[in-house]
């Protein structure tokens, strides 16, 4: 994160803790991932969970501008939020929905994933009752081994027949999801893919055209060999690694930088206890800097006493417990620090001393997905283009600049 950009972010008043999202990085990442795929492969940008904490509307617009054909969300509400922002691209709701959401999903022209015949019937009942002019777009989800959501392989032809009977639904796609694509072994993914390929053959043999076929998340897309007609990319779009075994490709970089500022500096004396429970005690004279971020911001309590924090280009360390709204960082006495100094909690670790989201995730015994998607709504998002702030989103509402 360059100094001029940070200075520009700082010219806007508000709480010191901010998530800075570089929309150019989103676009570059998309192009870098596309560059590893067959040229004909379509790109579905997965922007569920507020684009893994990065801001769904801004990320969706950037992804579409960079050539994504479709978007994916987890819930109907998330899809509605994108429509409200004026986005007209196809939006697939990946997960199961409640029957009570069918009406709003149809009105907003969201594409629904169906995995059992009961939901197809419920959608048909709605379509008939509402006398819809346009059919409701659906993709059939096939459970090829993850046992989460979808039709079992032997149920797919019957389900597809139910979808294509009558005119209220339109079969626009068939897809599956891999359970182990980010693991070192390739075999479980190859096995799931083989099951899926058999299902596609059965569909075609039954005279059913599956529409757009898609199987790969980021990890499977980067492994290669599983692209099909479209890839569904989440984590790599944000410039983060799918796992410790599968890295985001060359040319990608983390889009998010989580920053704050020092709000108090105190000299600790030997024996001083820090934060709740005094789980850290100073061994001798040292410095403590107060940073206004806590677990209610998504800076997890599991980072207590273990996480590095970058202040003035050096690595400080969390001292004592992370509180709900505040955290204390410590360093040796001679470390340069003053109230107002810039703090970087996570971002591009190629920058001097900045912790990566992977590093924080490992220390909190979780994955980078959970860290970024857990960054709370109360942390304002600052959106960048060409190193300049082009949008701010905070609890007071979106302010276009
Ligand atoms: C979240 C999700 C994705 C994206 O996964 P990444 O690992 O973030 O690329 C793709 N497909 C489905 C069904 C998902 O739920």
mmCIF file with all atom_site columns, N, CA and C in Angstrom, residues 53-96:
data_model
loop_
_atom_site.group_PDB
_atom_site.id
_atom_site.type_symbol
_atom_site.label_atom_id
_atom_site.label_alt_id
_atom_site.label_comp_id
_atom_site.label_asym_id
_atom_site.label_entity_id
_atom_site.label_seq_id
_atom_site.pdbx_PDB_ins_code
_atom_site.Cartn_x
_atom_site.Cartn_y
_atom_site.Cartn_z
_atom_site.occupancy
_atom_site.B_iso_or_equiv
_atom_site.pdbx_formal_charge
_atom_site.auth_seq_id
_atom_site.auth_comp_id
_atom_site.auth_asym_id
_atom_site.auth_atom_id
_atom_site.pdbx_PDB_model_num
ATOM 1   N N  . UNK A 1 53 ? -16.203 -10.152 2.063   1.00 0.00 ? 53 UNK A N  1
ATOM 2   C CA . UNK A 1 53 ? -15.877 -8.979  2.878   1.00 0.00 ? 53 UNK A CA 1
ATOM 3   C C  . UNK A 1 53 ? -15.375 -7.784  2.087   1.00 0.00 ? 53 UNK A C  1
ATOM 4   N N  . UNK A 1 54 ? -15.197 -7.937  0.774   1.00 0.00 ? 54 UNK A N  1
ATOM 5   C CA . UNK A 1 54 ? -14.600 -6.859  -0.035  1.00 0.00 ? 54 UNK A CA 1
ATOM 6   C C  . UNK A 1 54 ? -15.621 -5.864  -0.571  1.00 0.00 ? 54 UNK A C  1
ATOM 7   N N  . UNK A 1 55 ? -16.917 -6.159  -0.416  1.00 0.00 ? 55 UNK A N  1
ATOM 8   C CA . UNK A 1 55 ? -17.937 -5.242  -0.940  1.00 0.00 ? 55 UNK A CA 1
ATOM 9   C C  . UNK A 1 55 ? -18.517 -5.770  -2.241  1.00 0.00 ? 55 UNK A C  1
ATOM 10  N N  . UNK A 1 56 ? -19.722 -6.366  -2.150  1.00 0.00 ? 56 UNK A N  1
ATOM 11  C CA . UNK A 1 56 ? -20.259 -7.128  -3.289  1.00 0.00 ? 56 UNK A CA 1
ATOM 12  C C  . UNK A 1 56 ? -20.516 -6.259  -4.514  1.00 0.00 ? 56 UNK A C  1
ATOM 13  N N  . UNK A 1 57 ? -21.103 -5.084  -4.319  1.00 0.00 ? 57 UNK A N  1
ATOM 14  C CA . UNK A 1 57 ? -21.482 -4.277  -5.489  1.00 0.00 ? 57 UNK A CA 1
ATOM 15  C C  . UNK A 1 57 ? -20.239 -3.798  -6.233  1.00 0.00 ? 57 UNK A C  1
ATOM 16  N N  . UNK A 1 58 ? -19.287 -3.258  -5.504  1.00 0.00 ? 58 UNK A N  1
ATOM 17  C CA . UNK A 1 58 ? -18.078 -2.745  -6.157  1.00 0.00 ? 58 UNK A CA 1
ATOM 18  C C  . UNK A 1 58 ? -17.286 -3.856  -6.837  1.00 0.00 ? 58 UNK A C  1
ATOM 19  N N  . UNK A 1 59 ? -17.160 -4.980  -6.146  1.00 0.00 ? 59 UNK A N  1
ATOM 20  C CA . UNK A 1 59 ? -16.407 -6.095  -6.730  1.00 0.00 ? 59 UNK A CA 1
ATOM 21  C C  . UNK A 1 59 ? -17.139 -6.630  -7.956  1.00 0.00 ? 59 UNK A C  1
ATOM 22  N N  . UNK A 1 60 ? -18.458 -6.746  -7.860  1.00 0.00 ? 60 UNK A N  1
ATOM 23  C CA . UNK A 1 60 ? -19.233 -7.261  -8.999  1.00 0.00 ? 60 UNK A CA 1
ATOM 24  C C  . UNK A 1 60 ? -19.049 -6.350  -10.207 1.00 0.00 ? 60 UNK A C  1
ATOM 25  N N  . UNK A 1 61 ? -19.137 -5.053  -9.999  1.00 0.00 ? 61 UNK A N  1
ATOM 26  C CA . UNK A 1 61 ? -18.993 -4.120  -11.119 1.00 0.00 ? 61 UNK A CA 1
ATOM 27  C C  . UNK A 1 61 ? -17.584 -4.206  -11.721 1.00 0.00 ? 61 UNK A C  1
ATOM 28  N N  . UNK A 1 62 ? -16.584 -4.324  -10.853 1.00 0.00 ? 62 UNK A N  1
ATOM 29  C CA . UNK A 1 62 ? -15.204 -4.432  -11.351 1.00 0.00 ? 62 UNK A CA 1
ATOM 30  C C  . UNK A 1 62 ? -15.028 -5.733  -12.132 1.00 0.00 ? 62 UNK A C  1
ATOM 31  N N  . UNK A 1 63 ? -15.586 -6.818  -11.607 1.00 0.00 ? 63 UNK A N  1
ATOM 32  C CA . UNK A 1 63 ? -15.437 -8.121  -12.268 1.00 0.00 ? 63 UNK A CA 1
ATOM 33  C C  . UNK A 1 63 ? -16.135 -8.108  -13.628 1.00 0.00 ? 63 UNK A C  1
ATOM 34  N N  . UNK A 1 64 ? -17.309 -7.518  -13.676 1.00 0.00 ? 64 UNK A N  1
ATOM 35  C CA . UNK A 1 64 ? -18.037 -7.456  -14.955 1.00 0.00 ? 64 UNK A CA 1
ATOM 36  C C  . UNK A 1 64 ? -17.263 -6.584  -15.948 1.00 0.00 ? 64 UNK A C  1
ATOM 37  N N  . UNK A 1 65 ? -16.703 -5.485  -15.443 1.00 0.00 ? 65 UNK A N  1
ATOM 38  C CA . UNK A 1 65 ? -15.931 -4.601  -16.323 1.00 0.00 ? 65 UNK A CA 1
ATOM 39  C C  . UNK A 1 65 ? -14.712 -5.323  -16.892 1.00 0.00 ? 65 UNK A C  1
ATOM 40  N N  . UNK A 1 66 ? -14.159 -6.260  -16.099 1.00 0.00 ? 66 UNK A N  1
ATOM 41  C CA . UNK A 1 66 ? -12.954 -6.975  -16.540 1.00 0.00 ? 66 UNK A CA 1
ATOM 42  C C  . UNK A 1 66 ? -13.290 -8.215  -17.360 1.00 0.00 ? 66 UNK A C  1
ATOM 43  N N  . UNK A 1 67 ? -14.584 -8.466  -17.581 1.00 0.00 ? 67 UNK A N  1
ATOM 44  C CA . UNK A 1 67 ? -14.926 -9.563  -18.489 1.00 0.00 ? 67 UNK A CA 1
ATOM 45  C C  . UNK A 1 67 ? -15.631 -10.750 -17.872 1.00 0.00 ? 67 UNK A C  1
ATOM 46  N N  . UNK A 1 68 ? -16.025 -10.658 -16.594 1.00 0.00 ? 68 UNK A N  1
ATOM 47  C CA . UNK A 1 68 ? -16.821 -11.756 -16.035 1.00 0.00 ? 68 UNK A CA 1
ATOM 48  C C  . UNK A 1 68 ? -18.184 -11.762 -16.721 1.00 0.00 ? 68 UNK A C  1
ATOM 49  N N  . UNK A 1 69 ? -18.693 -12.961 -17.011 1.00 0.00 ? 69 UNK A N  1
ATOM 50  C CA . UNK A 1 69 ? -19.995 -13.063 -17.673 1.00 0.00 ? 69 UNK A CA 1
ATOM 51  C C  . UNK A 1 69 ? -21.133 -13.147 -16.662 1.00 0.00 ? 69 UNK A C  1
ATOM 52  N N  . UNK A 1 70 ? -20.844 -13.753 -15.491 1.00 0.00 ? 70 UNK A N  1
ATOM 53  C CA . UNK A 1 70 ? -21.906 -14.020 -14.525 1.00 0.00 ? 70 UNK A CA 1
ATOM 54  C C  . UNK A 1 70 ? -21.411 -13.765 -13.108 1.00 0.00 ? 70 UNK A C  1
ATOM 55  N N  . UNK A 1 71 ? -22.385 -13.700 -12.187 1.00 0.00 ? 71 UNK A N  1
ATOM 56  C CA . UNK A 1 71 ? -22.084 -13.516 -10.766 1.00 0.00 ? 71 UNK A CA 1
ATOM 57  C C  . UNK A 1 71 ? -22.737 -14.639 -9.974  1.00 0.00 ? 71 UNK A C  1
ATOM 58  N N  . UNK A 1 72 ? -22.181 -14.917 -8.801  1.00 0.00 ? 72 UNK A N  1
ATOM 59  C CA . UNK A 1 72 ? -22.813 -15.902 -7.920  1.00 0.00 ? 72 UNK A CA 1
ATOM 60  C C  . UNK A 1 72 ? -22.873 -15.361 -6.503  1.00 0.00 ? 72 UNK A C  1
ATOM 61  N N  . UNK A 1 73 ? -23.962 -15.675 -5.838  1.00 0.00 ? 73 UNK A N  1
ATOM 62  C CA . UNK A 1 73 ? -24.168 -15.293 -4.442  1.00 0.00 ? 73 UNK A CA 1
ATOM 63  C C  . UNK A 1 73 ? -24.652 -16.534 -3.689  1.00 0.00 ? 73 UNK A C  1
ATOM 64  N N  . UNK A 1 74 ? -24.725 -16.426 -2.367  1.00 0.00 ? 74 UNK A N  1
ATOM 65  C CA . UNK A 1 74 ? -25.182 -17.578 -1.585  1.00 0.00 ? 74 UNK A CA 1
ATOM 66  C C  . UNK A 1 74 ? -26.665 -17.476 -1.267  1.00 0.00 ? 74 UNK A C  1
ATOM 67  N N  . UNK A 1 75 ? -27.165 -16.240 -1.175  1.00 0.00 ? 75 UNK A N  1
ATOM 68  C CA . UNK A 1 75 ? -28.542 -16.068 -0.718  1.00 0.00 ? 75 UNK A CA 1
ATOM 69  C C  . UNK A 1 75 ? -29.326 -15.147 -1.657  1.00 0.00 ? 75 UNK A C  1
ATOM 70  N N  . UNK A 1 76 ? -30.624 -15.256 -1.585  1.00 0.00 ? 76 UNK A N  1
ATOM 71  C CA . UNK A 1 76 ? -31.503 -14.408 -2.401  1.00 0.00 ? 76 UNK A CA 1
ATOM 72  C C  . UNK A 1 76 ? -31.296 -12.934 -2.043  1.00 0.00 ? 76 UNK A C  1
ATOM 73  N N  . UNK A 1 77 ? -31.188 -12.635 -0.759  1.00 0.00 ? 77 UNK A N  1
ATOM 74  C CA . UNK A 1 77 ? -30.967 -11.233 -0.340  1.00 0.00 ? 77 UNK A CA 1
ATOM 75  C C  . UNK A 1 77 ? -29.723 -10.644 -0.994  1.00 0.00 ? 77 UNK A C  1
ATOM 76  N N  . UNK A 1 78 ? -28.659 -11.439 -1.034  1.00 0.00 ? 78 UNK A N  1
ATOM 77  C CA . UNK A 1 78 ? -27.418 -10.952 -1.657  1.00 0.00 ? 78 UNK A CA 1
ATOM 78  C C  . UNK A 1 78 ? -27.647 -10.644 -3.131  1.00 0.00 ? 78 UNK A C  1
ATOM 79  N N  . UNK A 1 79 ? -28.407 -11.489 -3.791  1.00 0.00 ? 79 UNK A N  1
ATOM 80  C CA . UNK A 1 79 ? -28.724 -11.245 -5.202  1.00 0.00 ? 79 UNK A CA 1
ATOM 81  C C  . UNK A 1 79 ? -29.548 -9.973  -5.369  1.00 0.00 ? 79 UNK A C  1
ATOM 82  N N  . UNK A 1 80 ? -30.510 -9.786  -4.466  1.00 0.00 ? 80 UNK A N  1
ATOM 83  C CA . UNK A 1 80 ? -31.359 -8.584  -4.540  1.00 0.00 ? 80 UNK A CA 1
ATOM 84  C C  . UNK A 1 80 ? -30.535 -7.317  -4.369  1.00 0.00 ? 80 UNK A C  1
ATOM 85  N N  . UNK A 1 81 ? -29.549 -7.369  -3.494  1.00 0.00 ? 81 UNK A N  1
ATOM 86  C CA . UNK A 1 81 ? -28.705 -6.183  -3.260  1.00 0.00 ? 81 UNK A CA 1
ATOM 87  C C  . UNK A 1 81 ? -27.962 -5.810  -4.545  1.00 0.00 ? 81 UNK A C  1
ATOM 88  N N  . UNK A 1 82 ? -27.533 -6.793  -5.307  1.00 0.00 ? 82 UNK A N  1
ATOM 89  C CA . UNK A 1 82 ? -26.838 -6.508  -6.577  1.00 0.00 ? 82 UNK A CA 1
ATOM 90  C C  . UNK A 1 82 ? -27.818 -5.925  -7.598  1.00 0.00 ? 82 UNK A C  1
ATOM 91  N N  . UNK A 1 83 ? -29.019 -6.472  -7.656  1.00 0.00 ? 83 UNK A N  1
ATOM 92  C CA . UNK A 1 83 ? -30.033 -5.940  -8.582  1.00 0.00 ? 83 UNK A CA 1
ATOM 93  C C  . UNK A 1 83 ? -30.383 -4.492  -8.220  1.00 0.00 ? 83 UNK A C  1
ATOM 94  N N  . UNK A 1 84 ? -30.493 -4.229  -6.908  1.00 0.00 ? 84 UNK A N  1
ATOM 95  C CA . UNK A 1 84 ? -30.831 -2.877  -6.447  1.00 0.00 ? 84 UNK A CA 1
ATOM 96  C C  . UNK A 1 84 ? -29.776 -1.880  -6.909  1.00 0.00 ? 84 UNK A C  1
ATOM 97  N N  . UNK A 1 85 ? -28.542 -2.362  -7.059  1.00 0.00 ? 85 UNK A N  1
ATOM 98  C CA . UNK A 1 85 ? -27.462 -1.488  -7.525  1.00 0.00 ? 85 UNK A CA 1
ATOM 99  C C  . UNK A 1 85 ? -27.465 -1.366  -9.052  1.00 0.00 ? 85 UNK A C  1
ATOM 100 N N  . UNK A 1 86 ? -28.452 -1.995  -9.696  1.00 0.00 ? 86 UNK A N  1
ATOM 101 C CA . UNK A 1 86 ? -28.580 -1.821  -11.142 1.00 0.00 ? 86 UNK A CA 1
ATOM 102 C C  . UNK A 1 86 ? -27.853 -2.857  -11.978 1.00 0.00 ? 86 UNK A C  1
ATOM 103 N N  . UNK A 1 87 ? -27.348 -3.900  -11.326 1.00 0.00 ? 87 UNK A N  1
ATOM 104 C CA . UNK A 1 87 ? -26.606 -4.930  -12.071 1.00 0.00 ? 87 UNK A CA 1
ATOM 105 C C  . UNK A 1 87 ? -27.596 -5.852  -12.781 1.00 0.00 ? 87 UNK A C  1
ATOM 106 N N  . UNK A 1 88 ? -27.392 -6.033  -14.088 1.00 0.00 ? 88 UNK A N  1
ATOM 107 C CA . UNK A 1 88 ? -28.330 -6.834  -14.883 1.00 0.00 ? 88 UNK A CA 1
ATOM 108 C C  . UNK A 1 88 ? -27.759 -8.185  -15.306 1.00 0.00 ? 88 UNK A C  1
ATOM 109 N N  . UNK A 1 89 ? -26.483 -8.424  -15.044 1.00 0.00 ? 89 UNK A N  1
ATOM 110 C CA . UNK A 1 89 ? -25.848 -9.699  -15.439 1.00 0.00 ? 89 UNK A CA 1
ATOM 111 C C  . UNK A 1 89 ? -26.555 -10.863 -14.741 1.00 0.00 ? 89 UNK A C  1
ATOM 112 N N  . UNK A 1 90 ? -26.443 -12.072 -15.305 1.00 0.00 ? 90 UNK A N  1
ATOM 113 C CA . UNK A 1 90 ? -27.012 -13.246 -14.624 1.00 0.00 ? 90 UNK A CA 1
ATOM 114 C C  . UNK A 1 90 ? -26.393 -13.422 -13.229 1.00 0.00 ? 90 UNK A C  1
ATOM 115 N N  . UNK A 1 91 ? -27.240 -13.711 -12.260 1.00 0.00 ? 91 UNK A N  1
ATOM 116 C CA . UNK A 1 91 ? -26.781 -13.932 -10.878 1.00 0.00 ? 91 UNK A CA 1
ATOM 117 C C  . UNK A 1 91 ? -27.325 -15.279 -10.423 1.00 0.00 ? 91 UNK A C  1
ATOM 118 N N  . UNK A 1 92 ? -26.422 -16.208 -10.139 1.00 0.00 ? 92 UNK A N  1
ATOM 119 C CA . UNK A 1 92 ? -26.824 -17.528 -9.654  1.00 0.00 ? 92 UNK A CA 1
ATOM 120 C C  . UNK A 1 92 ? -26.801 -17.545 -8.121  1.00 0.00 ? 92 UNK A C  1
ATOM 121 N N  . UNK A 1 93 ? -27.906 -17.984 -7.538  1.00 0.00 ? 93 UNK A N  1
ATOM 122 C CA . UNK A 1 93 ? -27.937 -18.211 -6.088  1.00 0.00 ? 93 UNK A CA 1
ATOM 123 C C  . UNK A 1 93 ? -27.461 -19.650 -5.869  1.00 0.00 ? 93 UNK A C  1
ATOM 124 N N  . UNK A 1 94 ? -26.270 -19.803 -5.303  1.00 0.00 ? 94 UNK A N  1
ATOM 125 C CA . UNK A 1 94 ? -25.616 -21.116 -5.248  1.00 0.00 ? 94 UNK A CA 1
ATOM 126 C C  . UNK A 1 94 ? -26.297 -22.088 -4.291  1.00 0.00 ? 94 UNK A C  1
ATOM 127 N N  . UNK A 1 95 ? -26.843 -21.537 -3.222  1.00 0.00 ? 95 UNK A N  1
ATOM 128 C CA . UNK A 1 95 ? -27.315 -22.413 -2.153  1.00 0.00 ? 95 UNK A CA 1
ATOM 129 C C  . UNK A 1 95 ? -28.802 -22.699 -2.259  1.00 0.00 ? 95 UNK A C  1
ATOM 130 N N  . UNK A 1 96 ? -29.279 -23.571 -1.371  1.00 0.00 ? 96 UNK A N  1
ATOM 131 C CA . UNK A 1 96 ? -30.716 -23.838 -1.313  1.00 0.00 ? 96 UNK A CA 1
ATOM 132 C C  . UNK A 1 96 ? -31.446 -22.600 -0.801  1.00 0.00 ? 96 UNK A C  1
#
